[in-house]
mmCIF file of C-alpha atoms in Angstrom:
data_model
loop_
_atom_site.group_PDB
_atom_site.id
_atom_site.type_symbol
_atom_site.label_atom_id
_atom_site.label_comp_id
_atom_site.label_asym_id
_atom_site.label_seq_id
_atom_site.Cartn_x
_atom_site.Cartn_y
_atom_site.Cartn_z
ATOM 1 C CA UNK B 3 5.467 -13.555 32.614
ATOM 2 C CA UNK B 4 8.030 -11.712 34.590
ATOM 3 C CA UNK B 5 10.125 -11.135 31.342
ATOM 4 C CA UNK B 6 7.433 -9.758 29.288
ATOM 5 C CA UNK B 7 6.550 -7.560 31.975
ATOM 6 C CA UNK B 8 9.827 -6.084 32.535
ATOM 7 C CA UNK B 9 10.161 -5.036 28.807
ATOM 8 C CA UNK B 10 6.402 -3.656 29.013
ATOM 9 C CA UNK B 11 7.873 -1.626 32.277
ATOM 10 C CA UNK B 12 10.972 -1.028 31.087
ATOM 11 C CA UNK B 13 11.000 2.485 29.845
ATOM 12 C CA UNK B 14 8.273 3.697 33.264
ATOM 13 C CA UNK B 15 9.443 5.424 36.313
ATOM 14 C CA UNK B 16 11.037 2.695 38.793
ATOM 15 C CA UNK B 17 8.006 3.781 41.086
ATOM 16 C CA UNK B 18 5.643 2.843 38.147
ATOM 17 C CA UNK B 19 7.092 -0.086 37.660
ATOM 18 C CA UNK B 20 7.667 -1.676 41.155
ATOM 19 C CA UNK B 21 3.847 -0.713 40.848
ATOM 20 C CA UNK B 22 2.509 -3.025 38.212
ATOM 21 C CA UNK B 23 4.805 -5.759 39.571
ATOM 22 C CA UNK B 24 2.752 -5.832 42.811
ATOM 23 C CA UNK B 25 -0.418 -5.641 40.857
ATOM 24 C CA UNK B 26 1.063 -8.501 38.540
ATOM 25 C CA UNK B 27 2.504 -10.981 41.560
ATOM 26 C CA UNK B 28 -1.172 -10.562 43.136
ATOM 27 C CA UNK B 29 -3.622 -10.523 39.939
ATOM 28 C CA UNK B 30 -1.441 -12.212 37.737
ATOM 29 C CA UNK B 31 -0.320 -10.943 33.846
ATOM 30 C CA UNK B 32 -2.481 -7.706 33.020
ATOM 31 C CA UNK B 33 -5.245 -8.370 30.059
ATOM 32 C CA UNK B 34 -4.086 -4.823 28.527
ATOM 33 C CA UNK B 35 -0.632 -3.346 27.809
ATOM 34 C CA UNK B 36 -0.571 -0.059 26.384
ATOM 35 C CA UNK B 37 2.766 2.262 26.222
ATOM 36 C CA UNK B 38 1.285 4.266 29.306
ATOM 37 C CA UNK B 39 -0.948 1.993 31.418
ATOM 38 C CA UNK B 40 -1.995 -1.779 32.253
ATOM 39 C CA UNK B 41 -5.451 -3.250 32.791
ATOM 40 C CA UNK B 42 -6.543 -6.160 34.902
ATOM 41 C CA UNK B 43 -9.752 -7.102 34.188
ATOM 42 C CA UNK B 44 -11.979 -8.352 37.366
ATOM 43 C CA UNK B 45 -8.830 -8.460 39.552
ATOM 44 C CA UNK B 46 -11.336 -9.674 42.242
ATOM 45 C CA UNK B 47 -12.230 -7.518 44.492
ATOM 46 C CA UNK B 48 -11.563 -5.115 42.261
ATOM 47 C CA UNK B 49 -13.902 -4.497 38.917
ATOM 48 C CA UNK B 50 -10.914 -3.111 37.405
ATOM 49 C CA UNK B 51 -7.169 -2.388 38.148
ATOM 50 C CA UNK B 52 -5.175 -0.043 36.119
ATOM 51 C CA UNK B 53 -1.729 1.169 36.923
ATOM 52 C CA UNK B 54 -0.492 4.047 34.928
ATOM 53 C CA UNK B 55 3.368 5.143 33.983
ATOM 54 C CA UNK B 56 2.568 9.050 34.546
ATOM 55 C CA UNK B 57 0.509 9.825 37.240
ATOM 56 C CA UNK B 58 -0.126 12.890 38.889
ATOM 57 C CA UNK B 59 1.063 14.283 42.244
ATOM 58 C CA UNK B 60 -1.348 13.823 45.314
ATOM 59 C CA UNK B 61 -0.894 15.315 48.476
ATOM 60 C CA UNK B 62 -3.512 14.144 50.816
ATOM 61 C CA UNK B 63 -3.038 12.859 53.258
ATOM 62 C CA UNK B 64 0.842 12.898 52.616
ATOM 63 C CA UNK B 65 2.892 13.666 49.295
ATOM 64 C CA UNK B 66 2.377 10.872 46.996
ATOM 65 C CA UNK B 67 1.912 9.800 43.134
ATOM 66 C CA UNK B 68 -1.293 8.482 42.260
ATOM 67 C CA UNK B 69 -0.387 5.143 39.678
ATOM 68 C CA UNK B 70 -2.912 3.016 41.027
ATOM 69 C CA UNK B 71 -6.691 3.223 40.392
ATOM 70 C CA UNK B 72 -9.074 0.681 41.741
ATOM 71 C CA UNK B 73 -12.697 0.281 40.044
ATOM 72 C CA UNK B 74 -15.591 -0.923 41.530
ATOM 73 C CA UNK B 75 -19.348 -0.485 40.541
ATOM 74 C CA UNK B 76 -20.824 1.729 43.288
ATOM 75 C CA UNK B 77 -24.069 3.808 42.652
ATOM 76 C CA UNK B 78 -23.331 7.156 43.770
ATOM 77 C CA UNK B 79 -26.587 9.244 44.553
ATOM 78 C CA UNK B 80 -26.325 12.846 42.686
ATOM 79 C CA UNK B 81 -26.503 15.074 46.343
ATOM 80 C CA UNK B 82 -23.003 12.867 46.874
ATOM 81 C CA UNK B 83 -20.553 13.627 44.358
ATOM 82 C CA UNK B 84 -19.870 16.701 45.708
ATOM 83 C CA UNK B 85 -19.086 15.390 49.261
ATOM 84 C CA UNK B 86 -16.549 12.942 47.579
ATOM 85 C CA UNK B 87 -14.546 15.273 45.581
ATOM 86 C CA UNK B 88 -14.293 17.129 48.600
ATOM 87 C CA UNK B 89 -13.104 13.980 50.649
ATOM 88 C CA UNK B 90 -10.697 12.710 47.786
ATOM 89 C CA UNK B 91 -10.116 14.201 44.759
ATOM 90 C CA UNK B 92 -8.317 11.294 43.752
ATOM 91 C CA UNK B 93 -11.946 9.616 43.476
ATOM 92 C CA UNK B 94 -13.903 9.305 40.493
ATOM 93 C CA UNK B 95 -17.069 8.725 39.936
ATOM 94 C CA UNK B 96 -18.438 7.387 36.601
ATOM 95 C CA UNK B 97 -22.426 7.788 36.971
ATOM 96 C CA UNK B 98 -23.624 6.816 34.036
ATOM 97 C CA UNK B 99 -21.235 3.716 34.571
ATOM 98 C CA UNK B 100 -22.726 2.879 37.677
ATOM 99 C CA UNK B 101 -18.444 3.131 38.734
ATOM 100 C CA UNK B 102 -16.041 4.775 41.402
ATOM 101 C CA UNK B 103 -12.568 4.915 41.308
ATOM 102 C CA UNK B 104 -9.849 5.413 43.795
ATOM 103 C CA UNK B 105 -6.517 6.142 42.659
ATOM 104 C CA UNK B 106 -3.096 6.276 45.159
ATOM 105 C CA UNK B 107 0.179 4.771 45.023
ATOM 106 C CA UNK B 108 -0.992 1.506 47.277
ATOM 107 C CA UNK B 109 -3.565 -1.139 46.934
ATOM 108 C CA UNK B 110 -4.353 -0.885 50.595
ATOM 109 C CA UNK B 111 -4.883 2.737 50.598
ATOM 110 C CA UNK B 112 -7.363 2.917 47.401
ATOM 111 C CA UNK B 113 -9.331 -0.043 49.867
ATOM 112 C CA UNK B 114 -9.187 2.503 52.593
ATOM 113 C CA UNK B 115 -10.763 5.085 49.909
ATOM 114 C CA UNK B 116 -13.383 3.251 48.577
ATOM 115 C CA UNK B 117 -14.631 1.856 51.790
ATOM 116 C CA UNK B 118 -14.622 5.344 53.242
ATOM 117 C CA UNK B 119 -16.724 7.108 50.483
ATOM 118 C CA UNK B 120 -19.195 4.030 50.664
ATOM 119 C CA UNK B 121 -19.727 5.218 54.098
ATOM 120 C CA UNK B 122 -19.948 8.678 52.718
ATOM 121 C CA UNK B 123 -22.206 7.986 50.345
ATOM 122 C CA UNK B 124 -24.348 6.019 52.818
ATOM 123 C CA UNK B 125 -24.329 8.622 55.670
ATOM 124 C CA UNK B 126 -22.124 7.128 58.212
ATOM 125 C CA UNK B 127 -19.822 9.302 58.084
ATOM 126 C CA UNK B 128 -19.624 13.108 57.069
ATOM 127 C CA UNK B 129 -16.415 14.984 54.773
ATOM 128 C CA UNK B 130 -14.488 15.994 57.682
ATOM 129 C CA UNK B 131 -15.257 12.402 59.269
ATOM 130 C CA UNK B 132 -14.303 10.972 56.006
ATOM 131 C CA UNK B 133 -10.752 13.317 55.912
ATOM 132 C CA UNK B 134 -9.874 12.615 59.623
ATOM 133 C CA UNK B 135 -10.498 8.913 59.466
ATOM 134 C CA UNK B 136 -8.488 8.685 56.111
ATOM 135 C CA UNK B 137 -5.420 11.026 57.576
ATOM 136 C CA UNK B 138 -5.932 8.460 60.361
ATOM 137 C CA UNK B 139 -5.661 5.115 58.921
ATOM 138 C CA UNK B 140 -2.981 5.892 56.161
ATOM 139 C CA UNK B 141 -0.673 6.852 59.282
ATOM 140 C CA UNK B 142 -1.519 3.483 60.963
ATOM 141 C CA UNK B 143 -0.843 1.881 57.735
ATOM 142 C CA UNK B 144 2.383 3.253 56.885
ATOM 143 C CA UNK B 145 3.648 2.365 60.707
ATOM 144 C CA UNK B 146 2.367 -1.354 59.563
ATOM 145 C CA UNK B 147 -0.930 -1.661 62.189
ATOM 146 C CA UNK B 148 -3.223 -4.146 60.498
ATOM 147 C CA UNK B 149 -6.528 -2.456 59.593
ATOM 148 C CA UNK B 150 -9.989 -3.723 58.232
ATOM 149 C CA UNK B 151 -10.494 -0.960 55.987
ATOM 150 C CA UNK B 152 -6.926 -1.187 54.688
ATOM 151 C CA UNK B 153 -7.158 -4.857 54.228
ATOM 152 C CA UNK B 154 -10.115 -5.180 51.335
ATOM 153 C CA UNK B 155 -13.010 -3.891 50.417
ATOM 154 C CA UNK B 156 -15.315 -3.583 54.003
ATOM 155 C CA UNK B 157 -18.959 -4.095 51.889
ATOM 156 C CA UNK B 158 -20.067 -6.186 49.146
ATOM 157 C CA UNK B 159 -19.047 -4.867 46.295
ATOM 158 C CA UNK B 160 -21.958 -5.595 43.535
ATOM 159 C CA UNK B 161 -20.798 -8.072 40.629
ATOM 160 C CA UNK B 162 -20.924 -6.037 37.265
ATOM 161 C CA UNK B 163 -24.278 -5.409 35.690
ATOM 162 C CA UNK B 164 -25.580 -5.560 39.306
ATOM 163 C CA UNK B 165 -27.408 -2.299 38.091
ATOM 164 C CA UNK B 166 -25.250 0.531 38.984
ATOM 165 C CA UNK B 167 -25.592 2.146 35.914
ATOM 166 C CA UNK B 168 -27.574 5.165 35.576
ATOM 167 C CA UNK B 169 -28.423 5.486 32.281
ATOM 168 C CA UNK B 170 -29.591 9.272 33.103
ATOM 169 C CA UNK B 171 -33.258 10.398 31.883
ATOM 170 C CA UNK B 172 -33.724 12.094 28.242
ATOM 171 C CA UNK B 173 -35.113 15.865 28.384
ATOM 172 C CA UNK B 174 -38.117 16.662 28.327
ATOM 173 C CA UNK B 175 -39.337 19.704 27.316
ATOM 174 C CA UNK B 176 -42.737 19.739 27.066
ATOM 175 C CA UNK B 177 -43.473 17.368 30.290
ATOM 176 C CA UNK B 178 -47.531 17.599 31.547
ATOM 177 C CA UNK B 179 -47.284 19.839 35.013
ATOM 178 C CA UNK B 180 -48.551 18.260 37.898
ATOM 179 C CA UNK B 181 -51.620 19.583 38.071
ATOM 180 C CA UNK B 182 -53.494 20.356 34.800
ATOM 181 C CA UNK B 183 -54.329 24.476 34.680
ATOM 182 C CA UNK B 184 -57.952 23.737 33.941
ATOM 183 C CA UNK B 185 -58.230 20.806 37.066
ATOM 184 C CA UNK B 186 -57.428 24.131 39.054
ATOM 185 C CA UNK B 187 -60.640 26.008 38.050
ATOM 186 C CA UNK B 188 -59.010 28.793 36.764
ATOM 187 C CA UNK B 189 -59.276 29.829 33.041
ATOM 188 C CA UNK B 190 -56.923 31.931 31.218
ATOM 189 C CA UNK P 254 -6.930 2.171 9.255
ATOM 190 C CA UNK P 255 -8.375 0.988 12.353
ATOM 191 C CA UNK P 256 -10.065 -2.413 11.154
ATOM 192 C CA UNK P 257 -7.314 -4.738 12.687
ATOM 193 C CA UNK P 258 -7.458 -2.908 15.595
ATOM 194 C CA UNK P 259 -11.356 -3.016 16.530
ATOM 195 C CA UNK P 260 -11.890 -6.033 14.848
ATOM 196 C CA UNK P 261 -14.841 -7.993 16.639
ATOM 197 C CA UNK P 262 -15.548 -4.289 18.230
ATOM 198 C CA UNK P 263 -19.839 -3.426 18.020
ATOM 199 C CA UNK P 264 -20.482 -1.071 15.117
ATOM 200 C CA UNK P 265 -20.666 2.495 16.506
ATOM 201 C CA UNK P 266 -17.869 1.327 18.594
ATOM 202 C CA UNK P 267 -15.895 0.470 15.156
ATOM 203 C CA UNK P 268 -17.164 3.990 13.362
ATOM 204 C CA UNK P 269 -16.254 6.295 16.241
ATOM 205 C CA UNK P 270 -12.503 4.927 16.262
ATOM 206 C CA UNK P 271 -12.612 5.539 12.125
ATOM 207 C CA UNK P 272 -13.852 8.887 12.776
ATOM 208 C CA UNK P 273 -11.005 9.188 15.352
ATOM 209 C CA UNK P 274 -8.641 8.246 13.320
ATOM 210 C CA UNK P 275 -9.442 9.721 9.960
ATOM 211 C CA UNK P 276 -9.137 13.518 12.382
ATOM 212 C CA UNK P 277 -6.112 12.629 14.604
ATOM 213 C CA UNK P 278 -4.439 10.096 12.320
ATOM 214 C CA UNK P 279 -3.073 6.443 14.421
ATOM 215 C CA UNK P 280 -3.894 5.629 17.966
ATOM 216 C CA UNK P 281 -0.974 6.443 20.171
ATOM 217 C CA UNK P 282 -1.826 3.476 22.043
ATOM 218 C CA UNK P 283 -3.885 0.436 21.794
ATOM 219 C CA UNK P 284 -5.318 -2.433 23.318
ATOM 220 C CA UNK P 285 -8.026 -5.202 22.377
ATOM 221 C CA UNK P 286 -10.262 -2.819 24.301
ATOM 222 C CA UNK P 287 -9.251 1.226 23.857
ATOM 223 C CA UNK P 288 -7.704 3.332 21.335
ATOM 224 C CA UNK P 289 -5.945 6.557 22.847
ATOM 225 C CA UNK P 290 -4.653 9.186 20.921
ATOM 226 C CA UNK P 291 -3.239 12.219 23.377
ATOM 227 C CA UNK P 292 -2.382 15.729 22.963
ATOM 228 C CA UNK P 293 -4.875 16.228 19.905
ATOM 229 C CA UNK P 294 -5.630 19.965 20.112
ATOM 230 C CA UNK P 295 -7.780 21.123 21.761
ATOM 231 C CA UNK P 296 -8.058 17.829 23.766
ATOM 232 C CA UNK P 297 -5.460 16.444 26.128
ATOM 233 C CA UNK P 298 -6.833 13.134 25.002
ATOM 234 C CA UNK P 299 -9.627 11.056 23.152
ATOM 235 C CA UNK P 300 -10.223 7.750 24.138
ATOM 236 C CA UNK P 301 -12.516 5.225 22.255
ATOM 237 C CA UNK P 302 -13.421 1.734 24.177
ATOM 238 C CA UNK P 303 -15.380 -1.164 22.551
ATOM 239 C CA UNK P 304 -17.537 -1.273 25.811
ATOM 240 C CA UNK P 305 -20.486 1.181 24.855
ATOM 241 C CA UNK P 306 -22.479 2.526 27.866
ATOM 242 C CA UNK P 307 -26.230 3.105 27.224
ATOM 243 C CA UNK P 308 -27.103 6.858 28.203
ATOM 244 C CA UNK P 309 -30.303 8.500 27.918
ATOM 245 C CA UNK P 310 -29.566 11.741 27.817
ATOM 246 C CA UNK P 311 -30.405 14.209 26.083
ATOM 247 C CA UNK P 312 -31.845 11.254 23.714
ATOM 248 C CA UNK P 313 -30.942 7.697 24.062
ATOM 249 C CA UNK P 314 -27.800 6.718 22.288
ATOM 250 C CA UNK P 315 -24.730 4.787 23.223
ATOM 251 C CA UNK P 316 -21.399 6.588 24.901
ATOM 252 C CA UNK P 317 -18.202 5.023 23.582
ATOM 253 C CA UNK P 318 -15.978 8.125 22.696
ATOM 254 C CA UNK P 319 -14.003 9.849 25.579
ATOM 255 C CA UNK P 320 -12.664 14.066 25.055
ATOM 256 C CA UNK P 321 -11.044 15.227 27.891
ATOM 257 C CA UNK P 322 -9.309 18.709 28.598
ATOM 258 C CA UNK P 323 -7.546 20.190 31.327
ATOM 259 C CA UNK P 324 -10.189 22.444 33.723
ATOM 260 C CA UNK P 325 -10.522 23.417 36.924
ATOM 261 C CA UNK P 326 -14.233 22.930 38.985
ATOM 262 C CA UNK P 327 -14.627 25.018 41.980
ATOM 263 C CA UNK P 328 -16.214 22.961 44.890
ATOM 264 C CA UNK P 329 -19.374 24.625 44.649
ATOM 265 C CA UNK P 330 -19.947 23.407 42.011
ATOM 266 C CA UNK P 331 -19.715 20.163 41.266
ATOM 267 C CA UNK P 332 -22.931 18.674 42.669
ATOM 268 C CA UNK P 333 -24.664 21.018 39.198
ATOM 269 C CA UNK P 334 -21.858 19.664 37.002
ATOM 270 C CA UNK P 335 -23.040 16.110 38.183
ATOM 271 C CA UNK P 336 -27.021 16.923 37.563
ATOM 272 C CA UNK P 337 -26.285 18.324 34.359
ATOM 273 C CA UNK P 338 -24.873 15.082 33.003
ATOM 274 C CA UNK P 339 -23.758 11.296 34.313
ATOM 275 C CA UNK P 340 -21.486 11.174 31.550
ATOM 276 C CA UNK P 341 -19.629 14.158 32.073
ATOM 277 C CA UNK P 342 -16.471 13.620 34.758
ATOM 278 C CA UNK P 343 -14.697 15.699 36.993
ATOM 279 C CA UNK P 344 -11.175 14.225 38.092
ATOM 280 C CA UNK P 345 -10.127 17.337 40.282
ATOM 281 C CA UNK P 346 -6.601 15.906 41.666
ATOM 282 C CA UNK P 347 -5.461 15.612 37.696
ATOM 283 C CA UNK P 348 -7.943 18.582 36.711
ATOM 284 C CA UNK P 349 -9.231 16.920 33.983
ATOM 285 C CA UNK P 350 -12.825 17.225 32.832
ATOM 286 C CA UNK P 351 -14.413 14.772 30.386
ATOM 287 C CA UNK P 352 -17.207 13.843 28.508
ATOM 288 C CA UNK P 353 -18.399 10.786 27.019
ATOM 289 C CA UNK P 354 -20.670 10.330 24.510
ATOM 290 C CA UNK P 355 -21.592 8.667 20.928
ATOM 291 C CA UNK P 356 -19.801 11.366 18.728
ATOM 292 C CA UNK P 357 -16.803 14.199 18.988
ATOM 293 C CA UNK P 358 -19.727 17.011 18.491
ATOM 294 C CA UNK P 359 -21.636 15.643 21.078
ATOM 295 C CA UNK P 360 -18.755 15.933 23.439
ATOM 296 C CA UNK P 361 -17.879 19.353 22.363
ATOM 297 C CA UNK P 362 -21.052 20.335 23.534
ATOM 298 C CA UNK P 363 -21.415 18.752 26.731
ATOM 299 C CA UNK P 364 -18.124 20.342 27.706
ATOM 300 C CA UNK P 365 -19.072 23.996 26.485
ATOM 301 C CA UNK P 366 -22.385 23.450 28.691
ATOM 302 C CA UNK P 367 -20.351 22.452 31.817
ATOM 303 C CA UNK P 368 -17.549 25.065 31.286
ATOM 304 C CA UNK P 369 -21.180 27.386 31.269
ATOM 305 C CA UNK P 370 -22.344 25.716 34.214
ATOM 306 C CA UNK P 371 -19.188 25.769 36.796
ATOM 307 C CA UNK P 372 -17.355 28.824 35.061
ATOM 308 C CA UNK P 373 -20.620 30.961 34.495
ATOM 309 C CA UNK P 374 -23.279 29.914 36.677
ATOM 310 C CA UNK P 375 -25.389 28.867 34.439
ATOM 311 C CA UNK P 376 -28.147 26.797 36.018
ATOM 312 C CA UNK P 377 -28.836 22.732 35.081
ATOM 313 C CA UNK P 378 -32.326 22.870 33.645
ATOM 314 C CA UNK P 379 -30.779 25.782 31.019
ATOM 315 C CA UNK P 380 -27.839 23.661 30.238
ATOM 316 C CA UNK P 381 -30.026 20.344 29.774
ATOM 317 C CA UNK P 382 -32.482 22.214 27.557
ATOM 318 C CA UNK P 383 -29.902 23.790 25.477
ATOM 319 C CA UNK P 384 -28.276 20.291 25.052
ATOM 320 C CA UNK P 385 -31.680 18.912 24.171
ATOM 321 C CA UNK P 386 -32.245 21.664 21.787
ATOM 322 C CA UNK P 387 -29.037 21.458 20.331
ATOM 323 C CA UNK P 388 -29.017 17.717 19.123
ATOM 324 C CA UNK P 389 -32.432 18.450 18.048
ATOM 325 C CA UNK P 390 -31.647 21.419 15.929
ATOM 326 C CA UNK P 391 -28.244 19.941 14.842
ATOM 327 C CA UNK P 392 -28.623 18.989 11.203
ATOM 328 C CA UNK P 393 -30.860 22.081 10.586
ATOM 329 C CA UNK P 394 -29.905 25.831 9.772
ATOM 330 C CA UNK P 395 -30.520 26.824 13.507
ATOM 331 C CA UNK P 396 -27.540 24.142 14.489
ATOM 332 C CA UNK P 397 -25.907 25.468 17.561
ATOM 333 C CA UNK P 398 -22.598 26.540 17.475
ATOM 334 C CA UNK P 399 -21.370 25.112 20.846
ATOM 335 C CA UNK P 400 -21.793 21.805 18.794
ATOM 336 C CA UNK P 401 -18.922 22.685 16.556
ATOM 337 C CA UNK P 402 -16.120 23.905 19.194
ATOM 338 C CA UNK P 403 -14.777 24.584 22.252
ATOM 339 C CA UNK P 404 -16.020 28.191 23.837
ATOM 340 C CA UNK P 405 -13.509 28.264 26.008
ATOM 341 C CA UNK P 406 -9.305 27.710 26.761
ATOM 342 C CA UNK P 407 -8.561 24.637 28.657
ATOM 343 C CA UNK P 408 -6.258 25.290 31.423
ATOM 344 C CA UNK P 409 -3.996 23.574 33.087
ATOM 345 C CA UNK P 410 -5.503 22.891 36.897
ATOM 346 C CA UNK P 411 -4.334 20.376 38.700
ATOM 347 C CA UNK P 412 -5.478 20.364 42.427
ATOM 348 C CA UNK P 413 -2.929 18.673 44.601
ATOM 349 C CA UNK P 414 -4.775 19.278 48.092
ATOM 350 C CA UNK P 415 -2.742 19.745 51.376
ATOM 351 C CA UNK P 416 -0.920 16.913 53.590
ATOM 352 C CA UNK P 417 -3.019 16.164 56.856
ATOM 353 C CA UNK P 418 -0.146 13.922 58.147
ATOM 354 C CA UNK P 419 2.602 15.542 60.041
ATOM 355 C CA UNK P 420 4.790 14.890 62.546
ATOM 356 C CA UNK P 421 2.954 15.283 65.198
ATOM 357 C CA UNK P 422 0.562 12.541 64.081
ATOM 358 C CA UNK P 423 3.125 10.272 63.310
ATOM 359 C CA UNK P 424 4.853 10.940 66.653
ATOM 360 C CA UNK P 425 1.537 9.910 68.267
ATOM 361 C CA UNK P 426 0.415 7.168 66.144
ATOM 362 C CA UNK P 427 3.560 5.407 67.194
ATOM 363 C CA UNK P 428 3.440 5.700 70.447
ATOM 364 C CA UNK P 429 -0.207 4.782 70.500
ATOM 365 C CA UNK P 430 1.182 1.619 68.339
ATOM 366 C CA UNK P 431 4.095 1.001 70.776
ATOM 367 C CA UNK P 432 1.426 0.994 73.348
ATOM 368 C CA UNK P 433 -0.885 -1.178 72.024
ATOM 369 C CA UNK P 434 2.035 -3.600 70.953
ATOM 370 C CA UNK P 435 3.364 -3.470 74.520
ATOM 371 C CA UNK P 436 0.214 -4.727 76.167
ATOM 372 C CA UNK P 437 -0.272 -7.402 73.463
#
């Protein structure tokens, strides 16, 4: 395994690569190898783990390079997405998937994000709660204190198809209004 | 040219990587479960998976082809872009917006609505109607031109944010740390 993942990593940045090592001594071999990114499939707790060769730069809450993105299925009310862009922008949120995603250059810190907009997204916590507590625990982290919310996911994570999906509503243009113009006693 | 490559894929999943390739030629990359092709003008990148995800709007049909360009969303304005459509996706640290959907011309449109919506105010029960109207209308003479390109220039907009941790935080934390340790 190690061989064939060095040649898939051989050509990535030596931060990419140390990356999917990580991801590969805990998950084991990825289930997708493209030129540019690897996939491991329900890489318990995660849904889905994908570390990427490019990846963009990410300042919050310190200069960084986002490779790794953690998946989980996580229905994310509508009046929330806003709130979590403006927590992370390094979350996604894939409605009509019924998935978020939390992308950094640590496993323990893309925990720390996804527990953190569940309590978002559940009202525990507002943005600037949700910004201090992040800037707080990534600096505990990185001085090596031993955190819940760095350590896993901090809820139960639903199972896939645990009906997260939002399949959206079709249009409808010509729906009945509430209360019929004629029930109102008024004629036109 | 795809066959080998979606072999065992569902149908539409099969066609839309055809389509895909018979437009951009080859995949740039490939797996058992996602064909990428990237830097296809005037997307950054199309992505088809074989996983299809049901979505019921505007009409029911099945999302398994991804466009995505380069474009900034102010904050104000991503709670409409998220009414407007589940299946369109804001990534603001990469500024990348995306839509997913069965087709490329469904996509096309979905992204000229949400440029509309967070560029030009336009408000979410307008977009959704014109969207509606639009697939309705699209194989007749009225068909709607935002089905058959992009309205606007992608642009690059990456959004970074700002470090919260400085020194001074640091300098604390450890101490707090070295406290804590010393008692323990």
């Amino acid at each position: 395994m190690t061989d064939t993942l060095e040649r898939m990593v051989g050509d990535w940045p030596p931060e990419a690569g140390e990356a999917a090592r990580r991801t590969a001594e805990r998950y084991g071999p990825p289930d997708e190898t493209m030129p540019s990114r690897l996939v491991w499939n329900h890489a318990r707790p995660w849904k889905r783990v994908v570390v990427n060769r490019d990846a963009p730069e990410h300042r919050f809450p310190q200069p960084h390079q986002d490779r790794i993105e953690g998946w989980i299925d996580l229905a994310v009310p509508l009046e929330s997405a806003a709130d979590l862009a403006a927590f992370n922008g390094s979350i996604r949120v894939e409605r009509t998937r019924g998935e978020l995603a939390a992308s950094c250059d640590v496993e323990a810190v893309n925990f720390l994000a996804v527990n953190l907009a569940h309590d978002l997204v559940t009202g525990r916590i507002d943005v600037d709660e949700a910004r201090r507590e992040y800037t707080e625990m990534v600096a505990g982290h990185l001085l090596g204190r031993t955190q819940p919310y760095t350590s896993g996911i901090a809820f139960e994570p639903l199972t896939a198809g645990a009906g997260t999906a939002d399949a959206g509503e079709p249009f409808a243009p010509y729906a009945m209004p509430a209360v019929p113009p004629r029930a109102s006693g008024r004629r036109p | 040219m795809t066959a080998p490559m979606t072999e065992g894929w569902p149908a539409s999943a099969a066609a839309a990587a055809r389509i895909a390739t018979e437009r951009y030629g080859p995949p740039d990359e490939a797996s058992h479960n996602t064909l990428i092709w990237h830097d296809r003008a005037p997307w950054k990148r199309v992505v088809v998976s074989r996983t299809m995800v049901p979505h019921r709007f505007p009409r029911e049909h099945l999302d398994v082809v991804r466009h995505v360009v380069d474009h900034p969303v102010p904050a104000d304005r991503i709670g409409d872009l998220a009414r407007f459509s589940g299946s369109v996706v804001y990534d603001r640290t990469r500024g990348e917006l995306s839509s997913h959907c069965e087709n490329e011309e469904g996509n096309i449109l979905a992204l000229n609505l949400a440029h509309d919506v967070v560029a030009h105010g336009m408000d979410v029960e307008s977009a959704r109607r014109r969207c509606h109207e639009a697939i309705e209308t699209r194989d007749s003479p009225d068909r709607d031109p935002y089905l058959d390109a992009l309205t606007f220039e992608p642009g690059h907009a990456p959004d970074p944010d700002e470090a919260t941790i400085d020194g001074d935080l640091q300098d604390r934390l450890r101490q707090a740390l070295g406290a804590t340790d010393h008692k323990s």
